[in-house]
Amino acid sequence: MNKRSISVRQFALWITMYQIGSAYLLIPSSLAAVARHDAWICTVVAIAIHFLLIPLLTAIAGQMRGMSFVQHLRRLIGTPTGSVLSILFILLFPYLILILTLRNLSDFITISIMPLTPPYVVLMLMLVVVVYSVWSGVPTIGRSAELLFFLLPVIFLLVGLSLLYGIHWTNLAPILEYGWKPVLRGAFSLLAFPYLETIGFLFLVPELPKSKNWSKAVWIGSAISGTMYLLMMVLTIATLSEGVMANLTFASYFVARTIEIGDFFQRFEVVITVFWYISIFFRLVMLLHISVQGLGEAFGLKNKNTLFLPLVLLGIVASGIIWPNFAYLIDFMKVWPLYAMIFGIAFPVCLWIMGKVKKLKT
């Protein structure tokens, strides 16, 4: 495949919005509960560890030589075993994350915006657009990312500058009051959600056959999202304090509600909602694309589009039962970093080693 169907810039912007996704709403509160006013340091540590893992994933992308992820696994361990492993990986990681993201979306809608609206209605409306985008193909998604991304930094800067009006920098002090242990615990939470999910981007290697182009997009996307996370954490802690953040479900959404300059400059939570909807849309598009394309190829389907309906319906039903309440979600998130490390660190290390044993050049 000599001609790219998506540019490095488009892929990088898609990655940025994927990584922001639902974590932008959920992570601040969980980090503040663990690391308190040092939660912003967690973002620095998490991004640093993530950057150390990118060369490993780049090496795997080079070993793939433009092949699909499923083809690469079949080449490493044989067709039957490779197909089975591909199916298990997709169902247990990307597709599971799709279900979790759908639940995050419905929880946010029913708790913060439209409490009387049935969540399934919201999910169906969102998924209609997501399915159409995935069905339209990667080039269309790339161009959409290029068109819509400019809204994110505009909204982010607008909210950030508005928060400066009521900021209290003393909320960030003293630095490392409780040592490095809570910071590292919080960092692994952010690393697991969303940065260990980067292995899923290997499914897009055929769209950027040169591993250096794939790597460049991942570096750029991760750097942009990491910078936005860091600024968001600093501004949120400085505005609300870690005590308030730890007791909120969606701290980054709530902090926008505190913006009130005069009688006309207010109600910024609507702007944050637009910001989040755009990013979570591209997150869902990526996860559904991986699930449909990967499972379709692993099962040897001639028409992969037949998977849209069962995967979407199963995802909607599963999102309603995956956790009964937010107390269960808190316990779930304690286990998730260990679970994500299996697929985001241990699995790619095994792939790289097998590639070396097979003497696949990068």
C-alpha atoms as one frame of an Amber mdcrd trajectory, in Angstrom:
protein
   0.000   0.000   0.000   1.922   3.018  -1.210  -0.718   5.680  -0.995  -1.847
   6.805   2.430  -5.579   7.097   3.028  -5.042   9.398   5.993  -2.346  12.010
   6.568  -0.052  12.155   9.585  -1.728  15.377  10.719  -5.227  13.911  10.458
  -4.226  10.780  12.347  -2.473  12.839  15.051  -5.585  14.975  15.572  -7.751
  11.851  15.701  -5.418  10.385  18.343  -5.558  13.607  20.358  -9.342  13.597
  20.500  -9.406   9.871  21.251  -7.080  10.307  24.227  -9.047  13.254  25.592
 -12.376  11.426  25.248 -14.193  10.405  28.412 -11.018  10.554  30.527 -11.198
  14.365  30.425 -14.324  14.205  32.600 -13.563  11.209  34.829  -9.829  11.388
  35.531  -9.541  14.736  37.449 -11.721  13.575  40.348 -10.026  10.183  40.660
  -6.536  11.729  40.562  -7.475  14.326  43.195  -8.848  11.575  45.446  -5.493
   9.760  45.305  -2.800  12.437  44.918  -4.751  15.456  46.248  -3.193  18.799
  45.230  -0.299  16.945  43.564  -2.689  15.443  41.012  -1.230  17.654  38.289
   2.159  15.953  38.796   0.457  12.640  37.974  -0.110  13.853  34.417   3.595
  14.617  33.969   4.626  11.174  35.240   1.975   9.361  33.190   2.948  11.123
  29.968   6.643  10.427  30.625   5.976   6.688  31.049   3.765   6.709  27.955
   6.542   8.308  25.921   8.863   5.497  27.027   6.389   2.943  25.616   5.907
   4.603  22.215   9.246   3.296  20.795   8.108  -0.257  21.663   4.844   0.194
  19.761   6.722   1.875  16.904   8.986  -1.170  16.637   5.904  -3.401  16.373
   4.440  -1.090  13.707   7.696  -1.495  11.780   7.534  -5.275  12.079   3.998
  -5.221  10.652   5.317  -3.728   7.352   1.945  -2.251   6.456   0.022  -5.436
   7.255  -3.128  -5.388   9.356  -2.901  -6.293  13.027  -4.721  -9.585  12.430
  -2.405 -10.501   9.539   0.607  -9.726  11.718  -0.606 -12.025  14.501  -1.286
 -14.787  11.979   2.229 -14.428  10.620   3.692 -14.625  14.140   1.780 -17.592
  15.568  -0.099 -19.187  12.680  -3.483 -18.538  11.099  -5.844 -20.383  13.499
  -4.145 -19.264  16.716  -3.586 -15.746  15.404  -7.259 -15.394  14.510  -8.403
 -16.627  17.928  -5.950 -14.342  19.733  -7.109 -11.372  17.623 -10.751 -12.042
  18.527  -9.960 -12.347  22.234  -7.843  -9.193  22.226 -10.501  -7.113  20.445
 -13.366  -8.317  22.652 -11.445  -8.020  25.911  -9.859  -4.620  25.284 -11.003
  -2.296  22.434 -14.599  -3.516  22.412 -14.780  -3.532  26.219 -13.502   0.053
  26.200 -16.242   0.878  23.675 -18.843  -0.432  26.130 -17.278   1.518  29.015
 -17.238   4.688  26.932 -20.911   4.279  26.068 -21.692   3.933  29.769 -19.636
   7.055  30.552 -21.643   8.933  27.945 -25.017   7.812  29.304 -23.984   8.546
  32.919 -22.866  12.048  32.020 -26.100  12.785  30.172 -28.406  11.425  32.864
 -26.516  12.963  35.795 -25.464  16.379  34.500 -27.545  17.428  31.495 -30.824
  15.576  30.864 -31.712  13.469  33.921 -35.198  12.609  32.621 -34.008  11.429
  29.201 -33.651   7.639  28.793 -29.918   6.940  28.278 -30.588   4.452  25.462
 -32.090   7.241  23.364 -28.931   9.320  23.703 -26.707   6.353  22.911 -28.703
   5.422  19.819 -28.542   8.978  18.445 -24.791   9.148  19.001 -24.141   5.702
  17.546 -26.072   6.435  14.370 -23.514   9.127  13.566 -20.613   6.954  14.740
 -21.674   4.001  12.573 -22.117   6.243   9.535 -18.622   7.699  10.055 -16.966
   4.279  10.381 -18.923   3.009   7.363 -17.700   6.047   5.351 -14.094   4.973
   5.877 -10.848   6.190   7.425 -10.220   9.008   4.863 -13.580  10.578   5.760
 -12.856  10.258   9.483  -9.450  11.873   8.987 -10.929  14.851   7.166 -13.615
  15.186   9.853 -10.924  15.230  12.551  -9.110  17.965  10.658 -12.289  20.055
  10.386 -13.570  19.669  13.953 -10.340  19.712  15.932  -9.917  23.486  15.744
 -12.945  23.857  18.043 -11.187  22.035  20.885  -8.230  24.396  21.446 -10.518
  27.404  20.990 -12.923  26.127  23.651 -10.071  24.983  25.880  -8.324  28.366
  25.764 -11.588  30.244  26.262 -12.439  28.257  29.389  -8.846  28.321  30.661
  -8.496  32.085  30.334 -11.898  32.599  31.952 -10.865  30.496  34.969  -7.883
  32.757  35.625 -10.347  35.300  37.020 -11.032  33.236  40.149  -7.917  31.111
  40.477  -6.065  30.469  43.772  -2.519  29.279  43.165  -2.087  28.422  46.872
  -4.308  25.363  46.240  -1.326  23.777  44.463   0.982  24.016  47.491   2.880
  22.414  49.098   4.282  20.297  46.283   4.761  16.575  47.067   3.407  17.025
  50.590   2.486  13.339  50.776   5.495  12.036  48.832   5.721  10.179  45.542
   3.586   7.133  46.395   0.140   8.745  45.827   1.489  10.538  42.751   2.643
   7.259  41.196  -0.694   5.603  42.018  -2.543   8.424  40.295  -0.125   8.395
  37.360  -0.845   4.737  36.645  -4.561   5.502  36.604  -4.047   8.105  33.868
  -1.540   5.875  32.078  -4.073   3.044  31.964  -6.910   5.330  30.936  -6.307
   6.342  28.185  -2.616   5.983  27.281  -2.200   2.203  27.501  -4.950   2.003
  24.900  -2.405   3.207  22.327  -1.849  -0.399  21.244  -5.220  -0.145  19.507
  -3.743   2.409  17.103  -1.731  -0.452  15.579  -4.936  -1.398  13.756  -4.451
   1.811  11.735  -0.928   0.861  10.582  -2.183  -0.132   7.080  -3.398   3.457
   6.674   0.128   4.757   7.419   2.413   1.961   6.156   5.650   3.731   7.123
   6.254   3.150  10.824   7.919   6.553  11.184   4.700   8.250  10.028   2.639
   6.186  12.467   5.094   6.998  15.244   5.091  10.716  14.404   1.299  10.861
  14.626   1.284   9.080  18.005   3.988  11.388  19.399   2.180  14.523  18.252
  -1.251  13.376  19.402   0.028  12.269  22.819   1.968  15.502  23.324  -1.089
  17.651  22.558  -3.465  15.638  24.759  -0.867  15.470  27.550  -0.430  19.239
  27.508  -4.201  19.728  27.669  -4.476  17.290  30.586  -1.714  19.079  32.486
  -3.214  22.543  32.006  -6.693  21.270  32.839  -5.490  19.640  36.079  -3.568
  22.719  37.186  -6.476  25.080  36.498  -9.082  22.784  38.068  -7.106  22.223
  41.280  -6.205  25.902  41.559  -9.849  26.883  41.098 -11.711  24.250  43.136
  -9.057  22.793  45.514  -8.401  19.063  45.745 -11.009  18.567  48.483 -13.842
  19.767  46.276 -12.517  17.910  43.208 -12.326  14.574  45.013 -16.038  14.781
  45.885 -17.229  15.599  42.377 -18.110  13.125  39.660 -17.206  15.381  36.713
 -14.794  17.973  38.104 -13.739  19.427  34.731 -17.420  19.984  33.891 -18.233
  21.496  37.278 -15.299  23.922  37.199 -16.730  25.502  34.047 -19.932  26.243
  35.985 -17.935  28.410  38.389 -17.089  30.874  35.614 -19.140  33.995  36.186
 -17.817  37.395  35.181 -20.526  40.001  35.423 -24.074  38.975  34.522 -23.380
  37.844  30.976 -20.143  35.811  30.985 -21.358  32.510  32.459 -22.937  29.083
  31.746 -19.701  27.716  30.317 -20.643  24.119  31.113 -22.472  24.062  27.783
 -19.190  24.848  26.033 -17.443  22.031  27.909 -20.228  19.687  26.817 -19.524
  20.540  23.164 -15.801  19.980  23.789 -16.460  16.585  25.318 -18.988  15.446
  22.713 -16.530  16.076  19.889 -13.709  14.182  21.597 -15.846  11.238  22.702
 -17.296  10.967  19.201 -13.841  10.334  17.742 -13.090   7.944  20.593 -16.156
   5.863  19.773 -15.335   6.003  16.051 -11.841   4.621  16.678 -13.066   1.811
  18.939 -15.895   0.776  16.625 -13.564   0.859  13.605 -11.089  -1.413  15.400
 -13.842  -3.800  16.500 -15.568  -4.053  13.110 -12.445  -4.286  10.965 -10.526
  -6.539  13.326 -13.328  -8.994  14.067 -14.439  -9.006  10.431 -10.971  -9.972
   9.270 -10.432 -12.489  12.061 -13.701 -14.245  11.237 -12.964 -14.049   7.510
 -16.131 -12.128   6.637 -16.490 -10.881   3.073 -18.716  -7.998   4.186 -17.471
  -6.629   7.498 -20.323  -4.094   7.653 -22.645  -6.896   8.788 -21.000  -6.600
  12.223 -22.244  -3.051  12.815 -25.728  -3.966  14.036 -24.802  -6.811  16.449
 -21.806  -4.955  17.896 -23.774  -1.737  18.424 -26.812  -3.443  19.961 -24.673
  -5.640  22.213 -22.641  -2.587  23.240 -25.744  -0.596  24.210 -27.193  -3.462
  26.261 -23.857  -4.248  27.945 -23.263  -0.578  28.802 -26.427  -0.605  30.898
 -25.371  -3.552  33.056 -21.569  -3.283  33.243 -21.775  -1.471  36.603 -24.863
  -0.789  38.737 -23.772   2.517  40.291 -20.856   4.910  40.742 -19.683   3.226
  43.935 -19.076   0.098  41.875 -17.328   2.206  39.234 -14.846   3.495  41.820
 -13.894  -0.079  42.739 -13.763  -0.993  39.050 -11.293   1.812  38.305  -8.967
   0.501  41.024  -8.637  -2.779  39.119  -8.544  -1.282  35.610  -4.852  -0.160
  35.638  -3.696  -3.738  36.274  -6.058  -5.050  33.609  -4.921  -2.431  31.084
  -1.251  -3.211  31.753  -1.824  -6.761  30.509  -2.940  -5.503  27.093  -1.025
  -2.217  26.956   2.401  -3.348  28.220   2.719  -7.132  28.596   0.998  -7.977
  25.294   3.034  -5.585  23.085   6.263  -6.747  24.767   5.351 -10.326  23.805
   4.539  -9.248  20.243   7.870  -7.454  19.902   9.798 -10.446  21.265   7.999
 -12.827  18.889   8.787 -10.470  16.029  12.460 -10.541  16.991  12.423 -14.326
  17.184  10.849 -14.436  13.721  13.554 -11.955  12.653  11.063  -9.430  11.343
  12.942  -6.270  10.463  11.490  -2.908  11.430
